[in-house]
mmCIF file of C-alpha atoms and ligand atoms in Angstrom:
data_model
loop_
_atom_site.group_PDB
_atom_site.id
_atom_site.type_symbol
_atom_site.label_atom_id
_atom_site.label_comp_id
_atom_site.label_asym_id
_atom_site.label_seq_id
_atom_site.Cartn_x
_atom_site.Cartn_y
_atom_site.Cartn_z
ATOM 1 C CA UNK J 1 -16.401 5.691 -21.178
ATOM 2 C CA UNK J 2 -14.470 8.902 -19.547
ATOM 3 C CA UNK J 3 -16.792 11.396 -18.587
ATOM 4 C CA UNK J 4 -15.765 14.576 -20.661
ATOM 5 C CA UNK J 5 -15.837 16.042 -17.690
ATOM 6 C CA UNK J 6 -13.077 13.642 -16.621
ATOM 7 C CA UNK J 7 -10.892 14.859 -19.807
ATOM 8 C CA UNK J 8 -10.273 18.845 -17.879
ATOM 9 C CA UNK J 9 -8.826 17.191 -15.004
ATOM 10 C CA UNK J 10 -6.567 14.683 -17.732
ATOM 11 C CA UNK J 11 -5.533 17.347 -19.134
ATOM 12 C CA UNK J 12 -3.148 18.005 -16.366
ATOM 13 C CA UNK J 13 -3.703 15.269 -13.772
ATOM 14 C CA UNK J 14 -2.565 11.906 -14.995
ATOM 15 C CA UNK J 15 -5.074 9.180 -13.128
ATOM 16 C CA UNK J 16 -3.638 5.884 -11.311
ATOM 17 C CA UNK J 17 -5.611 3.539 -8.799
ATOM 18 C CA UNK J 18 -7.850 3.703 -6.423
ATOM 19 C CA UNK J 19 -6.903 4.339 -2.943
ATOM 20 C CA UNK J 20 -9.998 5.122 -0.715
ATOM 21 C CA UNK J 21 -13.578 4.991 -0.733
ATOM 22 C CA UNK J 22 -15.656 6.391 1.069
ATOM 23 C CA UNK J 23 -19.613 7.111 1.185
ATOM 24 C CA UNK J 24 -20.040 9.486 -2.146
ATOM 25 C CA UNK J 25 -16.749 9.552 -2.960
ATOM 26 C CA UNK J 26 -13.350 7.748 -4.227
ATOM 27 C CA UNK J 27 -9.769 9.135 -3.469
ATOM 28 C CA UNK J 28 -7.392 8.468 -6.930
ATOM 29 C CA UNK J 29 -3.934 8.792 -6.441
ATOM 30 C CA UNK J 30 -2.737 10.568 -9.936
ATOM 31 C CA UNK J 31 0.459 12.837 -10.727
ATOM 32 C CA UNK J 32 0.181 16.521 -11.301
ATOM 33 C CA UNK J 33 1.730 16.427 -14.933
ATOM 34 C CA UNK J 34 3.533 19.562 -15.278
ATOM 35 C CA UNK J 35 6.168 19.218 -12.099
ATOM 36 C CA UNK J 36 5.720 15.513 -11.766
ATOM 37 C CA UNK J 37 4.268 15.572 -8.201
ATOM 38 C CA UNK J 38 2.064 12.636 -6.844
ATOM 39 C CA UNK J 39 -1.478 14.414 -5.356
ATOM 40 C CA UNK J 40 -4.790 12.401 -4.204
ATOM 41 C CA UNK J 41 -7.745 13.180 -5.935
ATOM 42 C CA UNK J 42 -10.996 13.118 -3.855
ATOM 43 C CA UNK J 43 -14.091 12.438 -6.571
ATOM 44 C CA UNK J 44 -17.641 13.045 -5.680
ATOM 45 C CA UNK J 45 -20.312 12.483 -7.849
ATOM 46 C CA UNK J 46 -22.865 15.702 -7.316
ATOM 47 C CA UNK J 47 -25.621 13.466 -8.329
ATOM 48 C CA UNK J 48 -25.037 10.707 -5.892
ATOM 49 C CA UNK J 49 -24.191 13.556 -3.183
ATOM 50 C CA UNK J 50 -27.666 14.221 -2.425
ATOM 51 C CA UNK J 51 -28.559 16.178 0.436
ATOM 52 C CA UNK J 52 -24.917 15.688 1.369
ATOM 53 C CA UNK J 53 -23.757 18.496 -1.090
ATOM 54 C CA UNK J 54 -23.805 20.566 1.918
ATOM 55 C CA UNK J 55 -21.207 18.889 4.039
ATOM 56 C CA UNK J 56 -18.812 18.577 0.471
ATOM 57 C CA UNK J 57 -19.169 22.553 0.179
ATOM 58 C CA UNK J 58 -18.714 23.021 4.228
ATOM 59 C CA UNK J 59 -15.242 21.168 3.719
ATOM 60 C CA UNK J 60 -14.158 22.665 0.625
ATOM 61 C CA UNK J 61 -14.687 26.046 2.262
ATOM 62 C CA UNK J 62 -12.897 24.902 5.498
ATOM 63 C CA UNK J 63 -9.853 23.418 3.073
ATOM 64 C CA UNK J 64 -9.607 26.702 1.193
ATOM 65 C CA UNK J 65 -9.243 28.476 4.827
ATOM 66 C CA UNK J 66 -7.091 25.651 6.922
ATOM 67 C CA UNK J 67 -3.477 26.091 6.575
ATOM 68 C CA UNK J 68 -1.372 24.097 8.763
ATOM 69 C CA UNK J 69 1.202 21.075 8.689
ATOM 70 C CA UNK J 70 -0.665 18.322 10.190
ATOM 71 C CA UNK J 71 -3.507 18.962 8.370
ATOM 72 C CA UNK J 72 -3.870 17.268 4.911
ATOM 73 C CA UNK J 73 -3.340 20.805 2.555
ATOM 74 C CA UNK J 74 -6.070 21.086 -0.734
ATOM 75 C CA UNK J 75 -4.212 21.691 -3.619
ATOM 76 C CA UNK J 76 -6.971 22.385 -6.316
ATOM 77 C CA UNK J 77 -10.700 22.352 -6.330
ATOM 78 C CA UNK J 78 -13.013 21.932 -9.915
ATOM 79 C CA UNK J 79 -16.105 21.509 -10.585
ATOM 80 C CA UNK J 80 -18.219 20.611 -13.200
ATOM 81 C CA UNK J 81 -21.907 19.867 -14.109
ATOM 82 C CA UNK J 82 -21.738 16.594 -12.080
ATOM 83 C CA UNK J 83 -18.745 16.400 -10.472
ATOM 84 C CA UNK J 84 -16.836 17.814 -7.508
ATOM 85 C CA UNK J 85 -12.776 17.246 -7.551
ATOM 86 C CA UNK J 86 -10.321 17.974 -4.420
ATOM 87 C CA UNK J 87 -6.915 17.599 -4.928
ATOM 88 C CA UNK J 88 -5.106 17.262 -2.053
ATOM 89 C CA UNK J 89 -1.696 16.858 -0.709
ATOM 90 C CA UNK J 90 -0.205 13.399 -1.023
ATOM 91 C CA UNK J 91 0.060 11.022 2.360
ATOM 92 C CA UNK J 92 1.652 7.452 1.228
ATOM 93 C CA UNK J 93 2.130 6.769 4.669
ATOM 94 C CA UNK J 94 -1.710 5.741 4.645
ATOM 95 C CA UNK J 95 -4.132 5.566 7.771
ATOM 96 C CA UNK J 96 -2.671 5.857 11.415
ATOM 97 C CA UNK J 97 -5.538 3.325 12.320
ATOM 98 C CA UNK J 98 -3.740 0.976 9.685
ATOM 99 C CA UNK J 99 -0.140 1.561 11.584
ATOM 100 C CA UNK J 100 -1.409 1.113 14.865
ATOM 101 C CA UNK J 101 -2.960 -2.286 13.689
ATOM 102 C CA UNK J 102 0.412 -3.450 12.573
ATOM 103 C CA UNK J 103 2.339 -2.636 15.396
ATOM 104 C CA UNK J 104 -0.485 -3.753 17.930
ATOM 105 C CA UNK J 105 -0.079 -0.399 20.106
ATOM 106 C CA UNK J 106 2.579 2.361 19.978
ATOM 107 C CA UNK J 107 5.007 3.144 22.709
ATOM 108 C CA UNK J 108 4.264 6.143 25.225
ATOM 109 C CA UNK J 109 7.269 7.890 23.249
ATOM 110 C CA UNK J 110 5.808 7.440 19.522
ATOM 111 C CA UNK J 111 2.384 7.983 20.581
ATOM 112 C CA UNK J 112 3.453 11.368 22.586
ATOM 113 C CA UNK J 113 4.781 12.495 19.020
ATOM 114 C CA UNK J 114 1.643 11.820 17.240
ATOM 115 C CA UNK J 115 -0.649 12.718 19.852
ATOM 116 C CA UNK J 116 1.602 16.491 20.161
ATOM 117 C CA UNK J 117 1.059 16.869 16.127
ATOM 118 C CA UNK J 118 -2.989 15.629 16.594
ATOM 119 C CA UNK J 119 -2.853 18.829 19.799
ATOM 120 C CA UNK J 120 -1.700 20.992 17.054
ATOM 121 C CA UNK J 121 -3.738 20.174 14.285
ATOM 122 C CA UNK J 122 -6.971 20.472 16.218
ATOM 123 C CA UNK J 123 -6.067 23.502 18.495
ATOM 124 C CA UNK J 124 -5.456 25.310 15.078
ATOM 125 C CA UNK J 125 -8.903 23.944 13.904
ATOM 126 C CA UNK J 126 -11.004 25.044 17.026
ATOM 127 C CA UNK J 127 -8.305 28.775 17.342
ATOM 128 C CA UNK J 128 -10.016 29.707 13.643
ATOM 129 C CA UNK J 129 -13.680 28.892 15.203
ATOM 130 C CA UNK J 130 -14.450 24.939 13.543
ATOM 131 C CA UNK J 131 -14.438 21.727 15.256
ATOM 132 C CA UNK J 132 -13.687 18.978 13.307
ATOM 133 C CA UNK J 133 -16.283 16.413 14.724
ATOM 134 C CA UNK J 134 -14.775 13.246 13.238
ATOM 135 C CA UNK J 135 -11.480 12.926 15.049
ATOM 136 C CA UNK J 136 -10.377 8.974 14.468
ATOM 137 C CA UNK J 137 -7.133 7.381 13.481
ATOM 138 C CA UNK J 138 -8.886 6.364 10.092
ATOM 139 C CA UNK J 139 -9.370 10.575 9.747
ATOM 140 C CA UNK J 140 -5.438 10.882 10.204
ATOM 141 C CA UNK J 141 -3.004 9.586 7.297
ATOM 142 C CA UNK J 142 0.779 9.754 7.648
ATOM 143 C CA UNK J 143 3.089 11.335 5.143
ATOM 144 C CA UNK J 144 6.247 10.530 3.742
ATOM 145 C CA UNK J 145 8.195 11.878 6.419
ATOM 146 C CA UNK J 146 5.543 9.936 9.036
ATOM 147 C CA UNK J 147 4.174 13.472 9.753
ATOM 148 C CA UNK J 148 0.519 12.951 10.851
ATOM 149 C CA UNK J 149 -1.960 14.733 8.193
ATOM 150 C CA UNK J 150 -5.850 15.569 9.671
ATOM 151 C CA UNK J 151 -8.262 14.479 6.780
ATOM 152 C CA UNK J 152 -12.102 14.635 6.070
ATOM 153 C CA UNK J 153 -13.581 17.964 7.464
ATOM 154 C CA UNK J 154 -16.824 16.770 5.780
ATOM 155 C CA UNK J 155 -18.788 17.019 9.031
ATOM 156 C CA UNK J 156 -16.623 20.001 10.484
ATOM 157 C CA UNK J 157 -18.775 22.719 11.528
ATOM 158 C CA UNK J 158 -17.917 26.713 12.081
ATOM 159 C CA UNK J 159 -21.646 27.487 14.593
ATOM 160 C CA UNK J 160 -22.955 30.375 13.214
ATOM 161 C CA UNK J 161 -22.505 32.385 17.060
ATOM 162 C CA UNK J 162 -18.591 31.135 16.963
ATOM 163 C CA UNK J 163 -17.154 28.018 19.490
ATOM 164 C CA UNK J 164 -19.257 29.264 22.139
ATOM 165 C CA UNK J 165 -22.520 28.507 20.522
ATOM 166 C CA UNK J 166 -24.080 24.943 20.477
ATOM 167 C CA UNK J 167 -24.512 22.551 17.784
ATOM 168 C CA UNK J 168 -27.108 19.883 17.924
ATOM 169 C CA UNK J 169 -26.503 17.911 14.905
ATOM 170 C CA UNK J 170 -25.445 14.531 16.549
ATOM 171 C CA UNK J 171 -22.552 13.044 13.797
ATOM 172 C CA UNK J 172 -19.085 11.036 13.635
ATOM 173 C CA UNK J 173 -17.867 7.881 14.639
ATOM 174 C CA UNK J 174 -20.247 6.427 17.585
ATOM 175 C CA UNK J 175 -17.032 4.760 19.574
ATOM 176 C CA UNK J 176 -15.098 8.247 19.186
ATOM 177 C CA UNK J 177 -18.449 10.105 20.000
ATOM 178 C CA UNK J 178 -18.715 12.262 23.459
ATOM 179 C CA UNK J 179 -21.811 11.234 25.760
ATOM 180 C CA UNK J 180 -23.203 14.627 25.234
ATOM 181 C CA UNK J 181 -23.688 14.316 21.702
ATOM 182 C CA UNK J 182 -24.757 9.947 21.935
ATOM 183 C CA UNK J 183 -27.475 11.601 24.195
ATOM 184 C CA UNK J 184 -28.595 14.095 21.662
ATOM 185 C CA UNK J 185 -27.935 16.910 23.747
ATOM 186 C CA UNK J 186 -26.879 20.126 22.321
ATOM 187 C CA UNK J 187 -22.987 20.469 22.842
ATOM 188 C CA UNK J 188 -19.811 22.456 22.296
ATOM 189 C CA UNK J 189 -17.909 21.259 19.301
ATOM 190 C CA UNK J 190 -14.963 21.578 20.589
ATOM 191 C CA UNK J 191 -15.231 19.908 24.120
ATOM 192 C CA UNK J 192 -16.562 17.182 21.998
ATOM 193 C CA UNK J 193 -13.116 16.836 19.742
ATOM 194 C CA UNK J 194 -11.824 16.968 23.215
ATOM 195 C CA UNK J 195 -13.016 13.531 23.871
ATOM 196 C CA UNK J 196 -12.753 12.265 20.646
ATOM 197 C CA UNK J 197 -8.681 12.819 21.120
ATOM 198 C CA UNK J 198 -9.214 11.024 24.570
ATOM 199 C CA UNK J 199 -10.602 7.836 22.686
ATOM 200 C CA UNK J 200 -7.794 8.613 20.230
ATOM 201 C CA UNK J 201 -5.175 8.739 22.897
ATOM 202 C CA UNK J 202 -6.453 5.508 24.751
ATOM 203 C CA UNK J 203 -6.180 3.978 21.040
ATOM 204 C CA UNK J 204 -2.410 4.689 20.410
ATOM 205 C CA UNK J 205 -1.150 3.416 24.053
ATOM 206 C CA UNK J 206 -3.349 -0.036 23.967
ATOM 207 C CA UNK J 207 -4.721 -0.938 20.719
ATOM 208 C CA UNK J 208 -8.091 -1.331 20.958
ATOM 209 C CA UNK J 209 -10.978 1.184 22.024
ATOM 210 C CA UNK J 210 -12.095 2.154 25.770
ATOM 211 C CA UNK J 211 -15.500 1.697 24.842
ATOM 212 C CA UNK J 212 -16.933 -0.880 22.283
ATOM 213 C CA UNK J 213 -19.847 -3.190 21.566
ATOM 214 C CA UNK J 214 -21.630 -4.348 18.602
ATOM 215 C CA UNK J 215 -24.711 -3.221 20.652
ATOM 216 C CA UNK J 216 -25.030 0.581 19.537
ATOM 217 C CA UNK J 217 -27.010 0.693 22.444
ATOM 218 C CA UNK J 218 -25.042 -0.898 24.801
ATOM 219 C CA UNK J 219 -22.013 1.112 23.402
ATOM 220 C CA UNK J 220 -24.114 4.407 24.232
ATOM 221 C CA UNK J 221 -24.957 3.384 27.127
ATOM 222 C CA UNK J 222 -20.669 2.657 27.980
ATOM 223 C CA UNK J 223 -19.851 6.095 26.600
ATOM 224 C CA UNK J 224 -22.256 7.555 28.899
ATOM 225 C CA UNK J 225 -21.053 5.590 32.097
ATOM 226 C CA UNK J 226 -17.186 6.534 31.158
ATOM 227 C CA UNK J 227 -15.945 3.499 32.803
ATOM 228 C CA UNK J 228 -12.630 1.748 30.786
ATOM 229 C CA UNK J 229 -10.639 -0.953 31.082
ATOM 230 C CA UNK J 230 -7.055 0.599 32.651
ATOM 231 C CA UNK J 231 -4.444 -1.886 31.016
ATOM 232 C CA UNK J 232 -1.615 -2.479 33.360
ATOM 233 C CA UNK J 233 0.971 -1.502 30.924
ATOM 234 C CA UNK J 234 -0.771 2.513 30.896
ATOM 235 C CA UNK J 235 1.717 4.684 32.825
ATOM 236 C CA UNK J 236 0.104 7.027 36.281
ATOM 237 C CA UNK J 237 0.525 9.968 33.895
ATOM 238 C CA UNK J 238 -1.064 8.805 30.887
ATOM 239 C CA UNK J 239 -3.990 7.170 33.078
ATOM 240 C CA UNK J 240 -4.713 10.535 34.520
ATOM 241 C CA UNK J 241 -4.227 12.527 31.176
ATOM 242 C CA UNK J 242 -6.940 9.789 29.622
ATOM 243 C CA UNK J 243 -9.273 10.388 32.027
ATOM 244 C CA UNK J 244 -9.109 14.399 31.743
ATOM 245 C CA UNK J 245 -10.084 14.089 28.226
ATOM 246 C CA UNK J 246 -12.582 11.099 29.184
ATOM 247 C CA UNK J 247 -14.575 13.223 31.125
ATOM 248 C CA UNK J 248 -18.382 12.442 30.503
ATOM 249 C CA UNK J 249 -19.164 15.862 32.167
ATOM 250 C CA UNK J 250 -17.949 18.401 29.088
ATOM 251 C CA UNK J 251 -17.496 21.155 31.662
ATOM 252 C CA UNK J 252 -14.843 18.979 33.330
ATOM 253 C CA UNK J 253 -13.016 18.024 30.593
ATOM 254 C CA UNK J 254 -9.557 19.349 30.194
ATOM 255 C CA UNK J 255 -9.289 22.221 27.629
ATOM 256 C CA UNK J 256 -7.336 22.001 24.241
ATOM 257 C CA UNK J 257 -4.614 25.401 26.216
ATOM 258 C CA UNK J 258 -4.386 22.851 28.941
ATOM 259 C CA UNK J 259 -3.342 19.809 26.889
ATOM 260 C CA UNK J 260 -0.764 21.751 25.035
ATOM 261 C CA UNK J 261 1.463 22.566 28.116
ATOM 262 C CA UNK J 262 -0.021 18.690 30.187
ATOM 263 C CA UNK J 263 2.773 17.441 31.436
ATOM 264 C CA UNK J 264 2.455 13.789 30.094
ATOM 265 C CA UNK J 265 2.727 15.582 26.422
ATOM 266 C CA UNK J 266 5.470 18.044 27.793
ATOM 267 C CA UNK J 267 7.608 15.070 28.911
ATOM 268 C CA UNK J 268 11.050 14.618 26.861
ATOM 269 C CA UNK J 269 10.097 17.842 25.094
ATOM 270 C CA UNK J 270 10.866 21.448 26.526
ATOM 271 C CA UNK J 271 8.307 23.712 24.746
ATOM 272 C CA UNK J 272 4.389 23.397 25.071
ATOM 273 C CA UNK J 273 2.105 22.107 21.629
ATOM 274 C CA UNK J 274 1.841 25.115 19.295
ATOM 275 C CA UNK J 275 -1.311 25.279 17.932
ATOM 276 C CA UNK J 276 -0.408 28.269 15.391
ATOM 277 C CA UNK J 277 0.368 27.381 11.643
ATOM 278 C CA UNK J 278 3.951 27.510 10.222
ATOM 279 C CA UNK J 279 2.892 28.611 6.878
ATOM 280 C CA UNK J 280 1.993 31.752 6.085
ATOM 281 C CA UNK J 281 -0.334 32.579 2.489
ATOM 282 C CA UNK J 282 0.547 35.990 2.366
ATOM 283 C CA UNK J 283 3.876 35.791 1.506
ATOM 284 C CA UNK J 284 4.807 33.578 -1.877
ATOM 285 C CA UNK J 285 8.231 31.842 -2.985
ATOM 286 C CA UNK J 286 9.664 34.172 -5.646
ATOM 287 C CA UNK J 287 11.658 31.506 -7.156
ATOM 288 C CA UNK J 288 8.195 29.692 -7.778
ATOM 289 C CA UNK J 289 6.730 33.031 -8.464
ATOM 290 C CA UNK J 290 9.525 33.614 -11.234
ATOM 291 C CA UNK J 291 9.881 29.859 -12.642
ATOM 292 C CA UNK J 292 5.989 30.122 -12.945
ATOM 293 C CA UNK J 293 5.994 33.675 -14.599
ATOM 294 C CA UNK J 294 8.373 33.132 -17.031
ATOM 295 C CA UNK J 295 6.501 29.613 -18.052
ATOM 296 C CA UNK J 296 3.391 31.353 -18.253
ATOM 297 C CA UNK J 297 4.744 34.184 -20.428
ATOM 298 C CA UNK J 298 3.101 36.834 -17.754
ATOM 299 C CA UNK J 299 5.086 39.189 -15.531
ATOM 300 C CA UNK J 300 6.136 37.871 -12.131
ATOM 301 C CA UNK J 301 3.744 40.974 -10.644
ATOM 302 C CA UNK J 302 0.786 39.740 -12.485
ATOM 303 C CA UNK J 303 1.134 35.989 -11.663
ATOM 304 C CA UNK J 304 2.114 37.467 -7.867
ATOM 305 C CA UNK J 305 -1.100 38.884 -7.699
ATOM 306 C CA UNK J 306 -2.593 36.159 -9.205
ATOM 307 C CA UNK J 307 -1.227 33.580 -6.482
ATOM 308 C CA UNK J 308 -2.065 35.772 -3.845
ATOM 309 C CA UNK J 309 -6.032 35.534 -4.605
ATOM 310 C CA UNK J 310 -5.468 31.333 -3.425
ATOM 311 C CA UNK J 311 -8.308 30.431 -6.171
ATOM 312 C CA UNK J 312 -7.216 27.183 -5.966
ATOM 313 C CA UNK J 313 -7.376 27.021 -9.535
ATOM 314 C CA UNK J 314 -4.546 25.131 -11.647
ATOM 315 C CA UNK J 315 -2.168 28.297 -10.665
ATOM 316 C CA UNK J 316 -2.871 27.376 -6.772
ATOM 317 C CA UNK J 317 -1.897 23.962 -7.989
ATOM 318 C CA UNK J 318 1.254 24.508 -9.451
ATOM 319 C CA UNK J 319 2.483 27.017 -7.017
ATOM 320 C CA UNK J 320 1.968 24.467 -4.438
ATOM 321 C CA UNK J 321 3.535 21.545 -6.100
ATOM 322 C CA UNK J 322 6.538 22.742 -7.451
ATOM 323 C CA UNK J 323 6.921 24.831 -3.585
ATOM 324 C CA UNK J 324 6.933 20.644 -2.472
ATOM 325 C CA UNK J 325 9.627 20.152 -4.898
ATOM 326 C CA UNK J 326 11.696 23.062 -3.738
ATOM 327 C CA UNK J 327 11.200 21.517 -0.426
ATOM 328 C CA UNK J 328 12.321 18.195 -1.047
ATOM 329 C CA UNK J 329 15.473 19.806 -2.762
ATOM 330 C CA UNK J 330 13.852 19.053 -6.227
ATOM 331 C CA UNK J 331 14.729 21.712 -9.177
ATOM 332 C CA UNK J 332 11.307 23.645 -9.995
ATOM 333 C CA UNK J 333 12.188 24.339 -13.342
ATOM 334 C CA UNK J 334 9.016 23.960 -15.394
ATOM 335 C CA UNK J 335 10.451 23.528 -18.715
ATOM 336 C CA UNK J 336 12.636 21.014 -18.342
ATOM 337 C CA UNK J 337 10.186 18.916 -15.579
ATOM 338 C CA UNK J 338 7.375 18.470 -18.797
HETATM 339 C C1 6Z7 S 401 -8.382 17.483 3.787
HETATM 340 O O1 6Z7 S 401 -7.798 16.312 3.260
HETATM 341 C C2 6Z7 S 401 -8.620 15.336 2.916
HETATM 342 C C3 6Z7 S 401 -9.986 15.505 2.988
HETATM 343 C C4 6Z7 S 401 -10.782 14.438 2.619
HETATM 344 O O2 6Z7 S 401 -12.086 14.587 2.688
HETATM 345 C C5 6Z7 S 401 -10.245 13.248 2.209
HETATM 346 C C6 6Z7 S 401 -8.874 13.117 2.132
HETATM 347 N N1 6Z7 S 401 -8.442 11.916 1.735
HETATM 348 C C7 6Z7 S 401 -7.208 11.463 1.356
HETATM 349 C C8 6Z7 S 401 -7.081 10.108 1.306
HETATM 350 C C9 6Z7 S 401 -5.899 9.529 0.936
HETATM 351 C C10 6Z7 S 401 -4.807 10.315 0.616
HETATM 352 C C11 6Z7 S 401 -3.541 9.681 0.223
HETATM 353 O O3 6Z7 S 401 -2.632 10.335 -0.227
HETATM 354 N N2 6Z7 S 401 -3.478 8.333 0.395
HETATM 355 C C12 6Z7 S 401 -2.469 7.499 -0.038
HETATM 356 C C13 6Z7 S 401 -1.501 7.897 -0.943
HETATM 357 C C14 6Z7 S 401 -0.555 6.959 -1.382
HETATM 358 C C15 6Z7 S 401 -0.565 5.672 -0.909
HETATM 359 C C16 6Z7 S 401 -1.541 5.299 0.037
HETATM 360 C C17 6Z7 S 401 -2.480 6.208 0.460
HETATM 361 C C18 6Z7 S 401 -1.600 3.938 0.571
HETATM 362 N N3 6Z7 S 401 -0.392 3.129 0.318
HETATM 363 C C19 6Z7 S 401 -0.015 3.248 -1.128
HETATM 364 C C20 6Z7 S 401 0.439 4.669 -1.407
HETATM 365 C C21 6Z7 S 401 -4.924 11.700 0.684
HETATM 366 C C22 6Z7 S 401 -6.136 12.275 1.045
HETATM 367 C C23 6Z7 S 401 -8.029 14.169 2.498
#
């Protein structure tokens, strides 16, 4: 039996499998009916959220404020007396952990590129105050274009006093975990990402992690000695870039400005990571302005104004989708698309 609730989102969502689970929630794949766009639908059942409500609200409000291209865009947000719907952009590519399995580890070259879009993604994160806490190649999905796409701000947190204050709540992934938080000291968000994208790093060039153990103990107590294997195939550079991230001392750990112009991630490529977005809410398409105006049957000042409020409402959706159509060189005309 369909939850009625279930019928709003039918209405214009058409539902196909399952493609993720996590905790309290599934990720559908389903296509936004009226320009024929494929979207992921993140479902979380408020009554099985418990007292994690508060993280799903923390990352719907980070979603509705992070804009940037290697970071996996929210397309629409409902809710309804028991249940909490994200739609979000659309990453076939699947999880990078899932692509570095296959190919056993990536090449300095390929994992430069990722790690340079990872730099971007997170610098942009930490620039508008949050730290995303969960950094892991199962938190980063690849698009169609093989574009890396940062997912799950669930545990993301903004402190209260801005990046420079402390947070205490100790959270994530224990093997991408800094030793400052595994020691349940209170700690920078942001010099803990910092590690996190070490682990990350370490991941990409060998294909496995530099600190495991079934033991959570004796993993804790290998995070906290930050001694790693150093395969033989790991280049001067990228050893010494590794173990500036991998740092167990936070105030020695290499900041996200100095990654962005390291040379190891400079190398092949003449201008440092930008960390800014390349999109930019306060200006609007006006051919999906118009196309949406004139299928509406308001004026294209009143559905302007409309878009520019980013309610992330079935508007929001629309605007978005058919702007991904225009993109891929698609026509955006709404009347002939239904
Ligand atoms: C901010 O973005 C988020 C936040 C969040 O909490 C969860 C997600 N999760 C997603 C999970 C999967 C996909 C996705 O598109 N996966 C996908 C799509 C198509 C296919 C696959 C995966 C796998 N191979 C078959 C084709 C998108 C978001 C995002």
């Amino acid at each position: 039996m369909i939850p009625y609730e279930f019928s709003l989102l039918e209405e214009h969502y058409e539902m196909h499998e399952t493609i993720g689970r996590g905790g309290f929630a599934k990720v559908k794949l389903a296509t936004h009916v009226l320009t024929d766009e494929k979207v992921a639908i993140k479902i979380m059942d408020k009554r099985k959220l418990g007292d994690d409500l508060p993280r799903v609200l923390t990352e719907l409000a980070a979603m509705k404020i992070l804009d940037h291209q290697n970071i996996c865009r929210l397309i629409q947000a409902l809710e309804t007396e028991n249940y909490i719907f994200m739609v979000l952009e659309y990453c076939p590519g699947g999880e990078l952990f899932d692509y570095i399995v296959e190919k056993d580890r990536l090449s300095e070259v390929e994992s430069r590129s990722f790690f340079r879009q990872i730099i971007s993604a997170v610098g942009y994160v930490h620039n508008l105050g949050y730290a995303h806490r969960d950094l892991k190649p199962e938190n980063l999905l690849l698009d169609e274009e093989q574009k890396l796409k940062l997912i799950d701000f669930g545990l993301c947190a903004k402190p209260v006093g801005g990046m420079d204050s402390k947070l205490e709540t100790c959270c994530g992934s224990p093997a991408y975990a800094a030793p400052e938080l595994v020691s349940g000291k209170a700690y920078l968000g942001s010099e803990a990402d910092i590690w996190s994208m070490g682990v990350l790093l370490y991941a990409l060039l060998c294909g496995f992690l530099p600190f495991d153990d079934e033991n959570i103990g004796h993993l804790y107590r290998k995070i906290l000695g930050g001694h790693y294997q150093q395969p033989k195939w790991l280049s001067d550079d990228s050893k010494k870039l590794i173990r500036s991230m991998l740092q167990v001392d936070p105030k020695r750990r290499i900041s996200i400005k100095e990654l962005c112009c390291h040379p190891w991630v400079m190398e092949g490529y003449d201008t440092p990571v930008l960390c800014d977005t390349q999109k930019d809410r306060k200006f609007l398409d006006e051919d999906c302005v118009k196309e949406m105006s004139a299928f509406r049957g308001v004026s294209v000042n009143k559905m302007r104004e409309a878009l520019l409020q980013w309610k992330f409402d079935f508007d929001t959706a629309t605007y978005l989708l058919l702007l991904q159509r225009k993109k891929r060189g698609l026509p955006i005309s709404l009347f002939n698309v239904v």
